[in-house]
Amino acid sequence: MKYFVIAGEASGDMHAANMLKELKALDRTCELQGWGGDQMQEVGVLIHKHIRELAFMGFVEVLANIRTILKNFARCKEHILAFHPDVVVLVDYPGFNLRMAKWAKQQGFKVMYYISPTIWAWKEKRVLTIKKYVDHMACILPFEPEWYKNWGYTAEYVGHPTVEVVAREIQKTPSIDLKNCIALLPGSRVQEIKKMLPMMLEAIGEQPNQSVVIAQAPNLDKSVYEPYLAKHKVILLQHKTYEILKQARYALVTSGTATLETALFKVPQVVCYIANPISYAIAKRLVNVKYISLVNLILNREAVTELIQGDLTVERLKNEIDLLLHNEQRHQRMIQDYTELEMVLKESTASLRTAQMTYDLSLHE
């Protein structure tokens, strides 16, 4: 069978690649094409457009790049039509992929969606698009299927793919010695790096007896980080995020999948996020959630501190770091919350279950 897979961000690339490994075991003669990153390419996907060209976030940024996005959409349609897959597999990346779901279904293609958009947080009526144009939805948060059920749509919880990835990594022996390092995870988009990394570096200051390690996003070039490397004594490592977290004393993390990864490695963290002021003002009016980090969203309480927009200052970061290091009660409570988070998510087989759903869909007339 033939599968066209679209992932627009680093985390989606990783989760798509792991799912596709399982799919190739089920469908040994499958053909794979798509839009994604290095990890999808490594498992045999012919990549037509790389994720480094696709990451636009925020209302203002999307508007500023609308021509590029529209050109991308038209080009992607050309690639799908030329390949004529049995299934179009959409991985997260909702701004692009929900539009693609509608178009693909209208062209007669079967549509599999892996990692549900957070429509329960804002613009919930997008569920009507999913009901009409998505054949199967694989959810990675345990409360999502019930939310969909209330809208008359059947979605399946497959587990969170990050759980299975981290479980494998924890068993491995680190290839580099970073014991007790300070981990900085400033995001996977250039605009995130520019906003978050300088503040993180200033907050931790000079650490003569401790390594400060920046996790370089797999989709970004070293040149993005070089202005900050020249001013601070830090280590920059690419494709080593899990090795860094495995040995970290604490972490400063830009909101996203990395907050969950950090929690699963049992590393105390502070969650950071700054958006374009206009984008943030719009989001505040539209988004209906109390938290932005996956840890807090899943547990439905503030297990980790979130410093968002105006709350994210160097002084506040310093205070939170001090609490992580010197407030034993806070430290222990965070680790207990992480353990509860593991119990909620449990052992996951998200990649295999989603691969099976995708393969089954390809067989249906």
CSV table of C-alpha atoms in Angstrom, one decimal:
chain,number,residue,atom,x,y,z
A,1,MET,CA,0.0,0.0,0.0
A,2,LYS,CA,1.0,3.6,-0.4
A,3,TYR,CA,1.0,6.2,2.4
A,4,PHE,CA,1.6,10.0,2.2
A,5,VAL,CA,2.5,11.3,5.6
A,6,ILE,CA,2.6,15.0,6.7
A,7,ALA,CA,4.4,16.2,9.8
A,8,GLY,CA,5.2,19.8,10.3
A,9,GLU,CA,7.3,19.9,13.5
A,10,ALA,CA,10.2,18.1,15.1
A,11,SER,CA,8.0,16.2,17.6
A,12,GLY,CA,5.6,15.2,14.8
A,13,ASP,CA,8.5,14.0,12.7
A,14,MET,CA,9.7,11.7,15.6
A,15,HIS,CA,6.3,10.3,16.4
A,16,ALA,CA,5.5,9.7,12.7
A,17,ALA,CA,8.9,7.9,12.2
A,18,ASN,CA,8.2,5.6,15.2
A,19,MET,CA,4.7,4.8,13.9
A,20,LEU,CA,6.0,4.2,10.4
A,21,LYS,CA,8.5,1.6,11.7
A,22,GLU,CA,5.6,-0.3,13.0
A,23,LEU,CA,3.6,0.2,9.8
A,24,LYS,CA,6.5,-1.2,7.7
A,25,ALA,CA,6.5,-4.3,9.8
A,26,LEU,CA,2.7,-4.7,9.1
A,27,ASP,CA,2.9,-3.8,5.4
A,28,ARG,CA,6.3,-4.9,4.2
A,29,THR,CA,5.9,-3.7,0.7
A,30,CYS,CA,4.5,-0.3,1.6
A,31,GLU,CA,5.6,2.9,-0.3
A,32,LEU,CA,6.1,6.0,1.8
A,33,GLN,CA,6.3,9.6,0.7
A,34,GLY,CA,5.5,12.8,2.6
A,35,TRP,CA,6.5,16.1,4.2
A,36,GLY,CA,8.6,15.8,7.4
A,37,GLY,CA,12.1,15.7,8.8
A,38,ASP,CA,15.2,13.6,9.2
A,39,GLN,CA,13.7,10.9,11.3
A,40,MET,CA,10.9,10.2,8.8
A,41,GLN,CA,13.6,10.1,6.1
A,42,GLU,CA,15.7,7.6,8.0
A,43,VAL,CA,12.8,5.1,8.1
A,44,GLY,CA,12.4,5.3,4.3
A,45,VAL,CA,10.0,8.2,3.6
A,46,LEU,CA,10.7,10.1,0.4
A,47,ILE,CA,10.6,13.7,1.8
A,48,HIS,CA,9.3,16.3,-0.6
A,49,LYS,CA,9.6,19.2,1.9
A,50,HIS,CA,11.5,19.4,5.2
A,51,ILE,CA,10.0,20.6,8.5
A,52,ARG,CA,12.6,23.3,8.8
A,53,GLU,CA,10.7,25.2,6.1
A,54,LEU,CA,7.3,24.7,7.7
A,55,ALA,CA,7.2,25.9,11.3
A,56,PHE,CA,5.1,29.0,11.7
A,57,MET,CA,3.5,29.7,15.0
A,58,GLY,CA,1.2,32.5,16.3
A,59,PHE,CA,-1.5,34.5,14.6
A,60,VAL,CA,0.9,37.3,13.5
A,61,GLU,CA,3.6,35.0,12.2
A,62,VAL,CA,1.1,33.0,10.2
A,63,LEU,CA,-0.4,36.1,8.6
A,64,ALA,CA,3.1,37.4,7.8
A,65,ASN,CA,3.9,34.1,6.0
A,66,ILE,CA,0.5,33.5,4.5
A,67,ARG,CA,1.7,33.5,0.9
A,68,THR,CA,4.3,30.9,1.7
A,69,ILE,CA,1.8,28.7,3.5
A,70,LEU,CA,-0.6,28.9,0.6
A,71,LYS,CA,2.1,28.0,-1.8
A,72,ASN,CA,3.1,25.1,0.4
A,73,PHE,CA,-0.5,23.9,0.5
A,74,ALA,CA,-0.8,23.9,-3.3
A,75,ARG,CA,2.6,22.1,-3.6
A,76,CYS,CA,1.6,19.5,-1.1
A,77,LYS,CA,-1.6,18.8,-3.1
A,78,GLU,CA,0.5,18.3,-6.2
A,79,HIS,CA,2.7,15.8,-4.4
A,80,ILE,CA,-0.3,13.8,-3.1
A,81,LEU,CA,-2.0,13.7,-6.5
A,82,ALA,CA,1.1,12.5,-8.2
A,83,PHE,CA,1.7,9.8,-5.7
A,84,HIS,CA,-2.0,8.8,-5.3
A,85,PRO,CA,-1.7,7.1,-1.9
A,86,ASP,CA,-4.1,4.6,-0.4
A,87,VAL,CA,-4.1,6.7,2.9
A,88,VAL,CA,-3.1,10.2,3.7
A,89,VAL,CA,-1.6,10.2,7.2
A,90,LEU,CA,-1.7,13.6,9.0
A,91,VAL,CA,0.4,14.0,12.1
A,92,ASP,CA,-0.5,16.9,14.5
A,93,TYR,CA,0.3,20.3,12.7
A,94,PRO,CA,-3.4,21.3,12.8
A,95,GLY,CA,-3.4,24.6,11.0
A,96,PHE,CA,-2.1,22.9,7.9
A,97,ASN,CA,-3.4,19.4,8.3
A,98,LEU,CA,-7.0,20.1,9.0
A,99,ARG,CA,-7.2,22.0,5.7
A,100,MET,CA,-5.4,19.1,4.1
A,101,ALA,CA,-7.9,16.6,5.6
A,102,LYS,CA,-10.8,18.3,4.0
A,103,TRP,CA,-9.1,18.5,0.6
A,104,ALA,CA,-7.8,14.9,0.7
A,105,LYS,CA,-11.2,13.5,1.6
A,106,GLN,CA,-12.9,15.5,-1.2
A,107,GLN,CA,-10.4,14.0,-3.6
A,108,GLY,CA,-11.5,10.5,-2.5
A,109,PHE,CA,-8.4,9.7,-0.3
A,110,LYS,CA,-8.7,7.9,3.0
A,111,VAL,CA,-7.6,10.1,5.9
A,112,MET,CA,-5.9,9.0,9.1
A,113,TYR,CA,-5.1,11.6,11.7
A,114,TYR,CA,-2.5,10.9,14.4
A,115,ILE,CA,-2.3,13.2,17.4
A,116,SER,CA,-5.5,15.1,17.7
A,117,PRO,CA,-5.5,18.9,17.4
A,118,THR,CA,-6.2,20.6,20.7
A,119,ILE,CA,-9.7,21.6,19.5
A,120,TRP,CA,-11.0,21.1,23.0
A,121,ALA,CA,-8.9,24.1,24.0
A,122,TRP,CA,-10.1,26.6,21.3
A,123,LYS,CA,-12.1,26.7,18.1
A,124,GLU,CA,-13.9,23.5,19.2
A,125,LYS,CA,-16.2,23.6,16.2
A,126,ARG,CA,-13.3,22.3,14.1
A,127,VAL,CA,-14.6,19.0,15.3
A,128,LEU,CA,-17.2,19.3,12.6
A,129,THR,CA,-14.4,19.2,10.0
A,130,ILE,CA,-12.9,16.2,11.6
A,131,LYS,CA,-16.3,14.4,11.7
A,132,LYS,CA,-16.8,15.0,8.0
A,133,TYR,CA,-13.3,14.5,6.6
A,134,VAL,CA,-11.2,12.3,9.0
A,135,ASP,CA,-11.8,8.6,8.8
A,136,HIS,CA,-9.9,7.7,12.0
A,137,MET,CA,-8.5,9.9,14.8
A,138,ALA,CA,-5.8,8.5,17.1
A,139,CYS,CA,-5.7,10.6,20.3
A,140,ILE,CA,-2.7,10.7,22.7
A,141,LEU,CA,-4.3,12.4,25.7
A,142,PRO,CA,-6.6,10.2,27.8
A,143,PHE,CA,-9.5,12.7,28.1
A,144,GLU,CA,-9.8,13.3,24.4
A,145,PRO,CA,-12.0,10.4,23.2
A,146,GLU,CA,-14.7,11.3,25.8
A,147,TRP,CA,-14.6,14.9,24.5
A,148,TYR,CA,-15.1,13.7,20.9
A,149,LYS,CA,-17.9,11.3,22.1
A,150,ASN,CA,-19.8,14.3,23.3
A,151,TRP,CA,-19.7,15.6,19.7
A,152,GLY,CA,-20.9,12.3,18.3
A,153,TYR,CA,-17.6,11.2,16.9
A,154,THR,CA,-15.6,8.1,17.8
A,155,ALA,CA,-11.9,8.7,18.4
A,156,GLU,CA,-9.4,6.2,19.9
A,157,TYR,CA,-6.9,6.8,22.7
A,158,VAL,CA,-3.7,5.0,21.7
A,159,GLY,CA,-1.5,6.2,24.5
A,160,HIS,CA,1.1,9.0,24.4
A,161,PRO,CA,4.0,8.1,22.1
A,162,THR,CA,6.5,10.0,24.2
A,163,VAL,CA,6.0,7.5,27.0
A,164,GLU,CA,7.2,4.6,24.8
A,165,VAL,CA,10.1,6.6,23.4
A,166,VAL,CA,11.3,7.7,26.9
A,167,ALA,CA,10.9,4.2,28.3
A,168,ARG,CA,13.3,2.9,25.7
A,169,GLU,CA,15.8,5.7,26.2
A,170,ILE,CA,15.9,5.3,30.0
A,171,GLN,CA,17.3,1.7,29.5
A,172,LYS,CA,20.3,3.0,27.5
A,173,THR,CA,23.7,3.9,28.9
A,174,PRO,CA,24.6,7.6,28.1
A,175,SER,CA,27.2,8.0,25.5
A,176,ILE,CA,28.5,11.2,26.9
A,177,ASP,CA,29.1,12.3,30.5
A,178,LEU,CA,26.9,15.3,31.5
A,179,LYS,CA,26.3,14.3,35.1
A,180,ASN,CA,24.2,16.9,37.0
A,181,CYS,CA,24.1,19.3,34.1
A,182,ILE,CA,21.7,22.2,33.7
A,183,ALA,CA,19.5,21.5,30.7
A,184,LEU,CA,18.1,24.3,28.5
A,185,LEU,CA,15.4,23.3,26.0
A,186,PRO,CA,14.5,26.6,24.3
A,187,GLY,CA,12.2,25.1,21.6
A,188,SER,CA,12.3,24.0,18.0
A,189,ARG,CA,11.5,27.2,16.2
A,190,VAL,CA,13.8,30.1,15.5
A,191,GLN,CA,11.5,32.7,17.0
A,192,GLU,CA,11.3,30.6,20.2
A,193,ILE,CA,15.1,30.4,20.5
A,194,LYS,CA,15.4,34.2,20.0
A,195,LYS,CA,12.9,35.0,22.8
A,196,MET,CA,13.6,32.3,25.3
A,197,LEU,CA,17.3,31.4,25.2
A,198,PRO,CA,18.8,34.8,26.2
A,199,MET,CA,16.5,34.9,29.2
A,200,MET,CA,17.4,31.4,30.2
A,201,LEU,CA,21.1,32.0,29.9
A,202,GLU,CA,20.9,35.2,31.9
A,203,ALA,CA,18.9,33.6,34.7
A,204,ILE,CA,21.3,30.7,35.3
A,205,GLY,CA,24.3,33.0,35.1
A,206,GLU,CA,27.9,31.7,35.3
A,207,GLN,CA,28.2,28.1,36.5
A,208,PRO,CA,31.9,27.3,36.9
A,209,ASN,CA,31.4,23.9,38.5
A,210,GLN,CA,28.4,22.8,36.4
A,211,SER,CA,27.8,22.1,32.7
A,212,VAL,CA,25.1,24.1,31.0
A,213,VAL,CA,23.8,22.2,28.0
A,214,ILE,CA,21.5,23.5,25.3
A,215,ALA,CA,19.5,20.9,23.4
A,216,GLN,CA,19.7,21.9,19.8
A,217,ALA,CA,16.5,21.3,17.9
A,218,PRO,CA,17.0,18.6,15.2
A,219,ASN,CA,15.5,20.8,12.5
A,220,LEU,CA,17.6,23.9,13.2
A,221,ASP,CA,21.2,24.7,12.2
A,222,LYS,CA,23.9,25.6,14.7
A,223,SER,CA,24.0,29.1,13.3
A,224,VAL,CA,20.7,29.9,15.0
A,225,TYR,CA,22.5,29.4,18.4
A,226,GLU,CA,25.9,30.9,17.6
A,227,PRO,CA,25.1,34.5,18.8
A,228,TYR,CA,24.4,33.1,22.3
A,229,LEU,CA,27.3,30.6,22.3
A,230,ALA,CA,29.8,33.4,21.9
A,231,LYS,CA,28.6,35.2,25.1
A,232,HIS,CA,28.2,32.2,27.4
A,233,LYS,CA,30.2,29.1,28.4
A,234,VAL,CA,27.7,26.5,27.3
A,235,ILE,CA,27.6,23.2,25.5
A,236,LEU,CA,25.4,22.8,22.4
A,237,LEU,CA,24.3,19.3,21.5
A,238,GLN,CA,22.0,18.1,18.7
A,239,HIS,CA,20.1,14.8,18.7
A,240,LYS,CA,21.1,14.3,22.4
A,241,THR,CA,18.0,15.7,24.2
A,242,TYR,CA,17.2,12.5,26.0
A,243,GLU,CA,20.9,12.0,27.1
A,244,ILE,CA,20.9,15.5,28.4
A,245,LEU,CA,17.6,15.0,30.4
A,246,LYS,CA,18.8,11.7,31.7
A,247,GLN,CA,21.6,13.5,33.5
A,248,ALA,CA,20.1,16.9,34.2
A,249,ARG,CA,19.8,18.4,37.7
A,250,TYR,CA,17.0,20.7,36.5
A,251,ALA,CA,15.7,22.1,33.2
A,252,LEU,CA,14.3,25.3,31.8
A,253,VAL,CA,11.9,24.2,29.1
A,254,THR,CA,9.9,26.0,26.4
A,255,SER,CA,6.3,24.8,26.5
A,256,GLY,CA,5.6,21.9,24.2
A,257,THR,CA,6.2,18.1,24.1
A,258,ALA,CA,9.5,18.8,25.9
A,259,THR,CA,7.7,19.5,29.1
A,260,LEU,CA,6.3,16.0,29.1
A,261,GLU,CA,9.6,14.5,28.1
A,262,THR,CA,11.3,16.3,31.0
A,263,ALA,CA,8.7,15.0,33.5
A,264,LEU,CA,9.1,11.4,32.3
A,265,PHE,CA,12.8,11.7,33.0
A,266,LYS,CA,11.9,13.0,36.5
A,267,VAL,CA,13.8,16.2,36.0
A,268,PRO,CA,12.5,19.3,38.0
A,269,GLN,CA,11.6,22.0,35.5
A,270,VAL,CA,10.3,25.5,34.9
A,271,VAL,CA,8.1,26.0,31.9
A,272,CYS,CA,8.7,29.1,29.8
A,273,TYR,CA,6.8,30.7,27.0
A,274,ILE,CA,6.7,34.1,25.3
A,275,ALA,CA,4.5,34.7,22.2
A,276,ASN,CA,4.2,37.7,19.9
A,277,PRO,CA,2.2,40.2,22.0
A,278,ILE,CA,-0.6,40.5,19.4
A,279,SER,CA,-0.8,36.7,19.0
A,280,TYR,CA,-0.9,36.3,22.8
A,281,ALA,CA,-3.7,38.8,23.2
A,282,ILE,CA,-5.8,37.0,20.6
A,283,ALA,CA,-5.0,33.6,22.1
A,284,LYS,CA,-6.1,34.8,25.6
A,285,ARG,CA,-9.5,35.6,24.2
A,286,LEU,CA,-9.9,32.4,22.3
A,287,VAL,CA,-8.2,29.6,24.2
A,288,ASN,CA,-10.2,27.9,26.9
A,289,VAL,CA,-7.5,26.1,29.0
A,290,LYS,CA,-5.9,26.9,32.4
A,291,TYR,CA,-2.5,25.6,31.5
A,292,ILE,CA,-0.1,25.4,28.6
A,293,SER,CA,2.2,22.6,29.6
A,294,LEU,CA,1.3,19.0,28.9
A,295,VAL,CA,2.2,18.0,32.5
A,296,ASN,CA,-0.3,20.4,34.0
A,297,LEU,CA,-3.0,19.8,31.3
A,298,ILE,CA,-3.0,16.0,31.9
A,299,LEU,CA,-2.9,16.3,35.7
A,300,ASN,CA,-5.3,19.3,35.6
A,301,ARG,CA,-3.3,21.2,38.2
A,302,GLU,CA,-0.1,23.2,38.4
A,303,ALA,CA,2.5,20.5,39.0
A,304,VAL,CA,5.2,22.6,37.3
A,305,THR,CA,5.5,26.4,37.3
A,306,GLU,CA,4.5,28.1,34.1
A,307,LEU,CA,6.1,31.5,33.4
A,308,ILE,CA,4.1,32.9,30.5
A,309,GLN,CA,4.5,36.2,28.7
A,310,GLY,CA,4.9,39.0,31.2
A,311,ASP,CA,5.5,36.6,34.1
A,312,LEU,CA,8.6,35.3,32.3
A,313,THR,CA,11.4,37.6,33.6
A,314,VAL,CA,15.0,36.8,34.5
A,315,GLU,CA,14.2,37.6,38.2
A,316,ARG,CA,11.2,35.2,38.2
A,317,LEU,CA,13.3,32.5,36.6
A,318,LYS,CA,16.0,32.9,39.2
A,319,ASN,CA,13.5,32.6,42.0
A,320,GLU,CA,12.0,29.4,40.5
A,321,ILE,CA,15.4,27.9,40.0
A,322,ASP,CA,16.2,28.7,43.6
A,323,LEU,CA,13.1,26.9,44.7
A,324,LEU,CA,13.9,23.8,42.6
A,325,LEU,CA,17.4,23.6,44.2
A,326,HIS,CA,16.7,24.5,47.8
A,327,ASN,CA,13.1,23.8,48.6
A,328,GLU,CA,13.1,20.1,49.3
A,329,GLN,CA,9.4,19.9,49.8
A,330,ARG,CA,8.7,21.5,46.4
A,331,HIS,CA,11.2,19.2,44.8
A,332,GLN,CA,9.6,16.0,46.3
A,333,ARG,CA,6.1,17.2,45.4
A,334,MET,CA,7.1,17.6,41.8
A,335,ILE,CA,8.6,14.2,41.6
A,336,GLN,CA,5.5,12.7,43.1
A,337,ASP,CA,3.4,14.5,40.5
A,338,TYR,CA,5.6,13.1,37.8
A,339,THR,CA,5.0,9.6,39.1
A,340,GLU,CA,1.2,10.2,39.1
A,341,LEU,CA,1.6,11.5,35.5
A,342,GLU,CA,3.2,8.2,34.5
A,343,MET,CA,0.4,6.2,36.1
A,344,VAL,CA,-2.2,8.3,34.2
A,345,LEU,CA,-0.5,7.7,30.9
A,346,LYS,CA,0.7,4.1,31.7
A,347,GLU,CA,2.6,1.9,29.3
A,348,SER,CA,2.0,3.2,25.8
A,349,THR,CA,1.9,1.4,22.5
A,350,ALA,CA,0.8,4.4,20.5
A,351,SER,CA,3.0,3.7,17.5
A,352,LEU,CA,1.9,0.2,17.1
A,353,ARG,CA,-1.8,0.9,17.6
A,354,THR,CA,-1.8,3.8,15.2
A,355,ALA,CA,0.1,1.8,12.6
A,356,GLN,CA,-2.5,-0.9,12.9
A,357,MET,CA,-5.3,1.6,12.5
A,358,THR,CA,-3.6,3.1,9.5
A,359,TYR,CA,-3.0,-0.3,7.9
A,360,ASP,CA,-6.5,-1.5,8.5
A,361,LEU,CA,-7.8,1.7,6.9
A,362,SER,CA,-5.7,1.1,3.8
A,363,LEU,CA,-7.4,-2.3,3.4
A,364,HIS,CA,-11.0,-1.0,3.5
A,365,GLU,CA,-12.8,-0.2,0.2
